[in-house]
Structure formats: structure tokens, C-alpha cells
Amino acid sequence: MKPDLNVIPIAHTEEIVFGHLVGEVRTAVKVANEMLRKKLVDDKTGNKTDTDWHFNELLKPEIKTNDSYRYLPGGHWKPINCSPKWKVAILIPFRDRFFHLPILLRYLIPMLKKQLLQFSFFVIEQANKNLFNRAMLMNVGFLESLKIFDYDCFVIHDVDHVPLDDRNYYGCTDMPRHFMSGVDKWKYKLLYKNFFGAVTGLTKENIRSINGFPNVYWGWGGEDDDIWKRVKDVGLNITRYEGPVYHYDVIRHHHKSAPLAKDRFELLRRSHDRLKKDGLSNIVYPIPVYELHTLYTNISVDINRIKI
Ligand code: BGN
């Protein structure tokens, strides 16, 4: 069925997702945020600390929803009656697209529940006006989400891509996955065979074996092709299923297109040389600001260029 991609407020998605429990959930999120602040911010100095904080300890109170799922503040979901095949962190690199998010979540949450996955939503927000760096945000999301829970599968999701069929399974496989066989803006095809953008899935081991993602792509384009090269470089193969089950629609933008990464051709040529020295091995960033929302955990981070 065609999704309705018209703008809806986040409160509307909350009501769809939680039904009559929405009030209880909003209160729980408020309480959890206060606990989180106590733990992460020193009362006397106001400084942020980077103590490891643990999922079960902090994200309370947990709520049993009426669909066999346990919910924890910050958008964390766990099935009650079965052990999930994959524990999935959905990482959404983000800046400014506040109207996209409720539309995407409104479709993804029911879909992931149907698939009986354990899942958490992380919005990784670039908290500055530098050129957007999608791949570096992916690294931050990977490292920070693992402080909360030991996820084994990471789905990296563009905020404006909505899957059209809930049989598009968001668990991982041994190899990296590309979840998309076609998209409306390209007449439900892909631009090129080696396209590895928009919605991808990698296991924790996959990500470690490619040294995470490149930190050097500032601006639009190239980072996904670089990741494709990394995957090939270490001898992994990408799985992609064909057919309409794996189609997406793009939520239309009403904004200027993002500035290009002008150096992307040059960077891409040298991808192989950077694999070992650029990624998880060299990333540095200031302590992010965490905020729990009803539908997701927001990780806001001021990323800057790193010298290689
Ligand atoms: C490609 C971009 C991708 C982008 C797709 C789809 C580059 C690198 C130079 C060849 N790659 O051309 O990043 O996802 O288009 O829009 O620009």
C-alpha cells in the first residue's frame, strides 16, 4: 500500500504508536530524562561526564504495550514472548529535517514490530553548521549506541526514505545488506548496480572489519560509494533482494539541495589507502548531548574535521 507522506506532527505519530498509553509514555520519558541528566551532568560544575550508562538501569520505567512489546523511554522496543533474531539499532543521520521524522517513524515502528525484532531508534544530529557529514555521524551513532546496549545489527537509514512493504525485513545477514531495490524518484530502479546508499544494514562485526565509515566526506555525495569500496576491500559481499517488496518512496523536500562534497571524486580514488587510518580508528568528537524522546534517542554531536 502507498504510504501517506503528508506532513504530520510528531504528537500524531506518538498517538498512532501508543494509543491510549500515550500519556503514560510521555510521563515515563520525562522521568527518564531527569534521571539521565542527573547521571550525565555534574550538579556542581554543570559539566558533562562520559560515564558508561546502561540501558536497563537508566531507561526506566519500562512499559508493557498491548502488542507483546516492552517499551523503554527513548524509543527502545523489545518483544516479550520470543527472543528476537536481531537486536537492531536504527541510526538516522540527521540535521533540520524535523518534518520527515514523524512520517518515517509512523511506518517503521509498526513494521519492525511485525518482524518481531528488538529495535531502538537513534537520531544522530549534527549540531553545527559545517557541511553535513553523514558517514561520520554513522560512526558516532555506532559507538554511542553500543554504550547503551550490545546491538548486533545496525540499520543506517536516511530520514526521507520510506519502505513500501513491511515484508522488507530489517534484520541483518552475515554480509552487509542493501535494503532497497528501487525508489520512486528513479522509477523504482537504482541508478547504478553498486549503489549502497539510503538504507543499509551491517552487523557489528561488519562495521568493525571495515574500520567503520570514512570521516572525510563533508557535503553531499561519495561517502556511500566509499563504504561500498570498503566492504569490497575487506572481502565482504553485499546482499540485495530484488522486486517490489524492497521499494521505497522519498518524502519530498521543500529545501535547497545540500551543498556537494566537491572533493568527493578525489577522496573516492584514494579510498583504499584510507581504509585503515580513517574511520573508527581515528575518530574524535566532543561528548554528545543525549535526549530521550518518546520515539527515539537523540544524540546531538558537534563534529569537526580530523587530521589524518
Ligand atoms: C552518486 C553519488 C552518491 C549518491 C548517488 C545517488 C558521488 C561520488 C562520485 C562518483 N556519488 O553519484 O553519493 O548517493 O549518486 O544520488 O557523487
CSV table of C-alpha atoms and ligand atoms in Angstrom, one decimal:
chain,number,residue,atom,x,y,z
A,1,MET,CA,0.0,0.0,0.0
A,2,LYS,CA,1.2,3.5,-0.8
A,3,PRO,CA,2.2,5.3,2.4
A,4,ASP,CA,0.7,8.7,3.1
A,5,LEU,CA,3.7,11.1,3.0
A,6,ASN,CA,1.9,14.2,4.0
A,7,VAL,CA,3.3,16.2,6.9
A,8,ILE,CA,2.1,15.1,10.3
A,9,PRO,CA,3.3,16.3,13.8
A,10,ILE,CA,5.4,14.0,16.0
A,11,ALA,CA,2.5,14.0,18.5
A,12,HIS,CA,0.3,12.3,15.9
A,13,THR,CA,2.8,9.5,15.4
A,14,GLU,CA,3.0,9.1,19.1
A,15,GLU,CA,-0.7,8.7,19.3
A,16,ILE,CA,-0.7,6.1,16.5
A,17,VAL,CA,2.1,4.2,18.1
A,18,PHE,CA,1.0,4.2,21.7
A,19,GLY,CA,-2.8,4.6,21.5
A,20,HIS,CA,-4.3,5.1,25.0
A,21,LEU,CA,-0.9,4.6,26.6
A,22,VAL,CA,0.5,7.8,25.1
A,23,GLY,CA,0.1,9.9,28.3
A,24,GLU,CA,1.8,7.3,30.5
A,25,VAL,CA,4.6,7.0,28.0
A,26,ARG,CA,5.2,10.8,27.8
A,27,THR,CA,5.4,10.9,31.6
A,28,ALA,CA,7.9,8.0,31.7
A,29,VAL,CA,10.1,9.7,29.1
A,30,LYS,CA,10.1,12.9,31.2
A,31,VAL,CA,11.1,10.9,34.3
A,32,ALA,CA,13.8,9.1,32.4
A,33,ASN,CA,15.3,12.3,31.0
A,34,GLU,CA,15.6,13.7,34.5
A,35,MET,CA,17.4,10.6,35.6
A,36,LEU,CA,19.7,10.8,32.6
A,37,ARG,CA,20.5,14.4,33.3
A,38,LYS,CA,21.4,13.6,36.9
A,39,LYS,CA,23.7,10.9,35.8
A,40,LEU,CA,25.4,12.7,32.9
A,41,VAL,CA,25.6,16.3,34.2
A,42,ASP,CA,27.6,17.2,37.3
A,43,ASP,CA,25.3,19.3,39.5
A,44,LYS,CA,28.1,21.4,40.9
A,45,THR,CA,30.1,22.2,37.8
A,46,GLY,CA,27.4,21.7,35.1
A,47,ASN,CA,30.0,19.7,33.2
A,48,LYS,CA,29.0,16.7,31.1
A,49,THR,CA,30.6,13.4,32.1
A,50,ASP,CA,31.1,10.4,30.0
A,51,THR,CA,30.3,7.7,32.5
A,52,ASP,CA,29.0,4.5,30.9
A,53,TRP,CA,25.4,4.3,31.4
A,54,HIS,CA,23.3,1.2,31.0
A,55,PHE,CA,20.1,0.6,29.1
A,56,ASN,CA,18.3,-1.3,31.8
A,57,GLU,CA,19.4,0.9,34.6
A,58,LEU,CA,18.6,4.2,33.1
A,59,LEU,CA,15.7,3.9,30.7
A,60,LYS,CA,13.0,3.4,33.2
A,61,PRO,CA,10.2,3.0,33.8
A,62,GLU,CA,9.5,0.3,31.2
A,63,ILE,CA,6.1,-0.1,29.9
A,64,LYS,CA,4.4,-3.2,28.5
A,65,THR,CA,2.4,-2.2,25.4
A,66,ASN,CA,-0.6,-4.2,24.4
A,67,ASP,CA,1.2,-5.8,21.5
A,68,SER,CA,3.7,-8.1,23.2
A,69,TYR,CA,6.4,-5.5,23.3
A,70,ARG,CA,8.2,-3.9,26.2
A,71,TYR,CA,9.0,-0.2,25.6
A,72,LEU,CA,11.7,1.8,27.2
A,73,PRO,CA,11.9,5.6,27.1
A,74,GLY,CA,14.0,6.9,24.2
A,75,GLY,CA,12.4,4.6,21.6
A,76,HIS,CA,13.6,1.2,22.6
A,77,TRP,CA,11.5,-1.9,21.9
A,78,LYS,CA,11.8,-5.5,22.9
A,79,PRO,CA,9.5,-8.4,22.2
A,80,ILE,CA,8.1,-10.1,25.3
A,81,ASN,CA,7.2,-13.6,24.0
A,82,CYS,CA,10.2,-14.5,21.9
A,83,SER,CA,13.9,-13.9,21.8
A,84,PRO,CA,14.5,-11.6,18.8
A,85,LYS,CA,16.7,-12.8,16.0
A,86,TRP,CA,18.4,-9.5,15.8
A,87,LYS,CA,18.9,-6.6,18.2
A,88,VAL,CA,18.8,-3.7,15.8
A,89,ALA,CA,20.0,-0.1,16.3
A,90,ILE,CA,18.4,2.1,13.6
A,91,LEU,CA,20.8,5.0,13.1
A,92,ILE,CA,19.3,8.1,11.4
A,93,PRO,CA,22.0,10.7,10.4
A,94,PHE,CA,20.1,14.0,10.8
A,95,ARG,CA,20.0,17.8,10.7
A,96,ASP,CA,17.0,20.0,10.4
A,97,ARG,CA,14.6,17.5,8.8
A,98,PHE,CA,12.0,17.7,11.6
A,99,PHE,CA,9.1,17.2,9.3
A,100,HIS,CA,10.5,13.9,7.9
A,101,LEU,CA,11.0,12.1,11.1
A,102,PRO,CA,7.3,11.6,12.2
A,103,ILE,CA,6.4,10.3,8.8
A,104,LEU,CA,9.3,7.8,8.7
A,105,LEU,CA,8.7,6.5,12.3
A,106,ARG,CA,5.0,6.2,11.8
A,107,TYR,CA,5.7,3.5,9.2
A,108,LEU,CA,8.9,1.9,10.6
A,109,ILE,CA,7.6,1.2,14.1
A,110,PRO,CA,4.6,-1.0,13.2
A,111,MET,CA,6.8,-2.7,10.5
A,112,LEU,CA,9.6,-3.6,12.9
A,113,LYS,CA,7.1,-4.9,15.5
A,114,LYS,CA,5.5,-7.1,12.9
A,115,GLN,CA,9.0,-8.5,12.2
A,116,LEU,CA,9.5,-9.3,15.9
A,117,LEU,CA,12.8,-7.6,16.0
A,118,GLN,CA,14.3,-5.9,19.1
A,119,PHE,CA,14.9,-2.3,17.9
A,120,SER,CA,16.0,1.1,19.1
A,121,PHE,CA,15.9,4.4,17.2
A,122,PHE,CA,18.8,6.8,17.4
A,123,VAL,CA,18.7,10.2,15.7
A,124,ILE,CA,22.3,11.3,15.2
A,125,GLU,CA,22.1,15.0,14.9
A,126,GLN,CA,25.0,17.2,13.5
A,127,ALA,CA,25.0,20.1,16.0
A,128,ASN,CA,26.8,22.7,13.9
A,129,LYS,CA,26.6,24.5,10.6
A,130,ASN,CA,29.5,22.7,9.0
A,131,LEU,CA,28.9,20.8,5.8
A,132,PHE,CA,26.8,17.7,6.6
A,133,ASN,CA,28.9,14.6,7.3
A,134,ARG,CA,26.6,11.6,7.0
A,135,ALA,CA,29.3,8.9,7.4
A,136,MET,CA,31.0,10.5,10.4
A,137,LEU,CA,27.6,10.7,12.1
A,138,MET,CA,27.2,7.0,11.4
A,139,ASN,CA,30.4,6.3,13.3
A,140,VAL,CA,29.2,8.4,16.2
A,141,GLY,CA,25.9,6.5,16.2
A,142,PHE,CA,27.6,3.2,16.1
A,143,LEU,CA,29.9,3.9,19.0
A,144,GLU,CA,27.4,5.7,21.2
A,145,SER,CA,24.5,3.2,20.7
A,146,LEU,CA,26.9,0.4,21.8
A,147,LYS,CA,27.2,2.2,25.2
A,148,ILE,CA,23.5,1.7,25.7
A,149,PHE,CA,23.1,-1.8,24.6
A,150,ASP,CA,25.1,-4.5,22.8
A,151,TYR,CA,23.3,-4.4,19.4
A,152,ASP,CA,24.3,-6.9,16.8
A,153,CYS,CA,22.7,-5.3,13.7
A,154,PHE,CA,22.9,-1.7,12.6
A,155,VAL,CA,20.5,-0.2,10.1
A,156,ILE,CA,21.6,3.1,8.7
A,157,HIS,CA,18.5,4.9,7.5
A,158,ASP,CA,18.1,8.2,5.5
A,159,VAL,CA,15.3,10.1,7.2
A,160,ASP,CA,13.4,10.7,3.9
A,161,HIS,CA,13.2,7.1,2.6
A,162,VAL,CA,10.0,5.2,3.5
A,163,PRO,CA,9.8,1.5,2.8
A,164,LEU,CA,6.6,0.5,0.9
A,165,ASP,CA,6.2,-3.1,2.1
A,166,ASP,CA,6.5,-4.4,5.7
A,167,ARG,CA,8.0,-7.7,4.4
A,168,ASN,CA,11.2,-5.8,3.8
A,169,TYR,CA,13.0,-7.4,6.7
A,170,TYR,CA,15.3,-5.1,8.8
A,171,GLY,CA,17.4,-7.8,10.4
A,172,CYS,CA,20.9,-8.4,9.2
A,173,THR,CA,22.6,-11.3,7.4
A,174,ASP,CA,26.3,-12.2,7.8
A,175,MET,CA,27.1,-9.9,5.0
A,176,PRO,CA,26.2,-6.2,4.7
A,177,ARG,CA,22.8,-5.6,3.3
A,178,HIS,CA,21.3,-3.0,0.9
A,179,PHE,CA,17.6,-2.9,1.7
A,180,MET,CA,16.5,-1.1,-1.4
A,181,SER,CA,15.8,-2.5,-4.9
A,182,GLY,CA,14.2,0.7,-6.3
A,183,VAL,CA,12.9,4.1,-5.4
A,184,ASP,CA,10.1,6.2,-6.8
A,185,LYS,CA,12.4,9.1,-7.8
A,186,TRP,CA,14.3,6.7,-10.1
A,187,LYS,CA,11.2,4.9,-11.4
A,188,TYR,CA,11.6,2.2,-8.8
A,189,LYS,CA,15.0,1.3,-10.1
A,190,LEU,CA,18.5,2.0,-8.8
A,191,LEU,CA,20.8,4.5,-10.5
A,192,TYR,CA,23.7,2.0,-10.7
A,193,LYS,CA,24.3,-1.5,-9.6
A,194,ASN,CA,26.9,-0.7,-6.9
A,195,PHE,CA,24.7,1.9,-5.2
A,196,PHE,CA,25.0,1.4,-1.4
A,197,GLY,CA,23.2,4.5,-0.1
A,198,ALA,CA,19.9,5.4,1.6
A,199,VAL,CA,19.1,2.3,3.7
A,200,THR,CA,21.8,-0.3,4.6
A,201,GLY,CA,22.4,-2.9,7.2
A,202,LEU,CA,25.7,-4.1,8.7
A,203,THR,CA,26.5,-6.4,11.7
A,204,LYS,CA,28.7,-5.1,14.5
A,205,GLU,CA,31.5,-7.3,13.1
A,206,ASN,CA,31.0,-6.0,9.5
A,207,ILE,CA,31.4,-2.4,10.8
A,208,ARG,CA,34.5,-3.2,12.8
A,209,SER,CA,36.0,-5.1,9.9
A,210,ILE,CA,35.7,-2.1,7.6
A,211,ASN,CA,37.0,0.3,10.3
A,212,GLY,CA,33.6,2.0,10.4
A,213,PHE,CA,32.9,4.7,7.9
A,214,PRO,CA,35.0,7.4,6.3
A,215,ASN,CA,35.2,10.7,8.3
A,216,VAL,CA,36.4,12.8,5.4
A,217,TYR,CA,33.2,13.4,3.3
A,218,TRP,CA,31.9,16.8,4.2
A,219,GLY,CA,28.9,17.7,2.0
A,220,TRP,CA,26.7,15.7,-0.3
A,221,GLY,CA,27.8,12.6,-2.1
A,222,GLY,CA,30.5,10.0,-2.3
A,223,GLU,CA,30.5,8.6,1.2
A,224,ASP,CA,28.2,5.7,0.3
A,225,ASP,CA,30.4,4.8,-2.6
A,226,ASP,CA,33.4,4.8,-0.3
A,227,ILE,CA,31.6,2.5,2.1
A,228,TRP,CA,30.8,0.2,-0.8
A,229,LYS,CA,34.5,0.1,-1.7
A,230,ARG,CA,35.5,-0.6,2.0
A,231,VAL,CA,33.1,-3.5,2.1
A,232,LYS,CA,34.6,-5.0,-1.1
A,233,ASP,CA,38.2,-4.3,0.0
A,234,VAL,CA,37.8,-6.5,3.1
A,235,GLY,CA,36.3,-9.3,1.0
A,236,LEU,CA,32.6,-8.9,2.0
A,237,ASN,CA,29.7,-9.1,-0.4
A,238,ILE,CA,26.6,-7.0,-0.3
A,239,THR,CA,23.2,-8.8,-0.3
A,240,ARG,CA,20.3,-7.1,-2.0
A,241,TYR,CA,16.9,-8.7,-2.8
A,242,GLU,CA,15.1,-7.7,-6.0
A,243,GLY,CA,11.4,-6.9,-6.5
A,244,PRO,CA,8.7,-4.5,-5.3
A,245,VAL,CA,8.9,-5.7,-1.7
A,246,TYR,CA,12.2,-3.7,-1.5
A,247,HIS,CA,10.8,-0.4,-3.0
A,248,TYR,CA,10.9,3.0,-1.3
A,249,ASP,CA,9.3,6.3,-1.7
A,250,VAL,CA,11.1,9.5,-0.9
A,251,ILE,CA,9.4,12.2,1.2
A,252,ARG,CA,9.6,15.3,-1.0
A,253,HIS,CA,12.0,18.0,0.1
A,254,HIS,CA,11.0,21.7,0.2
A,255,HIS,CA,14.5,22.8,0.8
A,256,LYS,CA,17.6,23.7,-1.2
A,257,SER,CA,19.7,20.7,-2.1
A,258,ALA,CA,22.6,20.1,0.2
A,259,PRO,CA,26.0,21.5,-1.0
A,260,LEU,CA,28.2,19.0,-2.7
A,261,ALA,CA,31.3,17.4,-1.4
A,262,LYS,CA,33.5,18.9,-4.1
A,263,ASP,CA,36.4,16.8,-3.3
A,264,ARG,CA,34.5,13.5,-3.4
A,265,PHE,CA,36.0,12.2,-6.7
A,266,GLU,CA,39.5,12.7,-5.3
A,267,LEU,CA,38.6,11.1,-2.0
A,268,LEU,CA,36.9,8.2,-3.6
A,269,ARG,CA,40.0,7.4,-5.7
A,270,ARG,CA,42.1,7.2,-2.5
A,271,SER,CA,39.5,5.2,-0.5
A,272,HIS,CA,41.6,2.1,-0.3
A,273,ASP,CA,44.6,4.0,1.2
A,274,ARG,CA,42.5,5.5,3.9
A,275,LEU,CA,40.6,2.3,4.9
A,276,LYS,CA,42.9,1.5,7.9
A,277,LYS,CA,43.6,5.0,9.1
A,278,ASP,CA,40.3,6.8,8.7
A,279,GLY,CA,37.1,5.6,10.4
A,280,LEU,CA,36.7,4.1,13.9
A,281,SER,CA,40.4,4.0,14.4
A,282,ASN,CA,40.9,7.8,14.3
A,283,ILE,CA,37.5,9.4,15.1
A,284,VAL,CA,37.4,12.1,17.8
A,285,TYR,CA,34.4,14.1,18.8
A,286,PRO,CA,33.2,16.0,21.8
A,287,ILE,CA,30.8,14.3,24.3
A,288,PRO,CA,27.4,14.4,22.7
A,289,VAL,CA,24.2,15.7,24.2
A,290,TYR,CA,21.7,12.9,24.8
A,291,GLU,CA,18.0,13.5,25.0
A,292,LEU,CA,15.3,10.8,25.2
A,293,HIS,CA,12.2,11.3,23.2
A,294,THR,CA,9.1,9.1,23.1
A,295,LEU,CA,10.0,7.7,19.7
A,296,TYR,CA,13.8,7.9,19.6
A,297,THR,CA,17.0,8.8,21.5
A,298,ASN,CA,18.6,12.0,20.2
A,299,ILE,CA,22.4,12.1,20.1
A,300,SER,CA,23.5,15.6,19.2
A,301,VAL,CA,27.1,16.0,18.3
A,302,ASP,CA,29.4,18.8,17.2
A,303,ILE,CA,31.7,17.0,14.7
A,304,ASN,CA,34.7,18.7,13.1
A,305,ARG,CA,37.5,17.8,10.7
A,306,ILE,CA,40.1,15.4,11.9
A,307,LYS,CA,43.7,15.5,10.7
A,308,ILE,CA,44.7,12.1,9.2
B,1,BGN,C1,26.2,9.2,-6.8
B,1,BGN,C2,26.9,9.7,-5.5
B,1,BGN,C3,26.3,9.1,-4.3
B,1,BGN,C4,24.8,9.2,-4.3
B,1,BGN,C5,24.2,8.7,-5.6
B,1,BGN,C6,22.7,8.8,-5.7
B,1,BGN,C7,29.2,10.5,-5.9
B,1,BGN,C8,30.7,10.1,-5.9
B,1,BGN,C9,31.3,10.5,-7.2
B,1,BGN,C10,31.2,9.4,-8.3
B,1,BGN,N1,28.3,9.5,-5.6
B,1,BGN,O1,26.7,9.8,-7.9
B,1,BGN,O2,26.9,9.5,-3.1
B,1,BGN,O3,24.2,8.5,-3.2
B,1,BGN,O4,24.8,9.4,-6.7
B,1,BGN,O5,22.2,10.1,-5.6
B,1,BGN,O6,28.9,11.7,-6.0
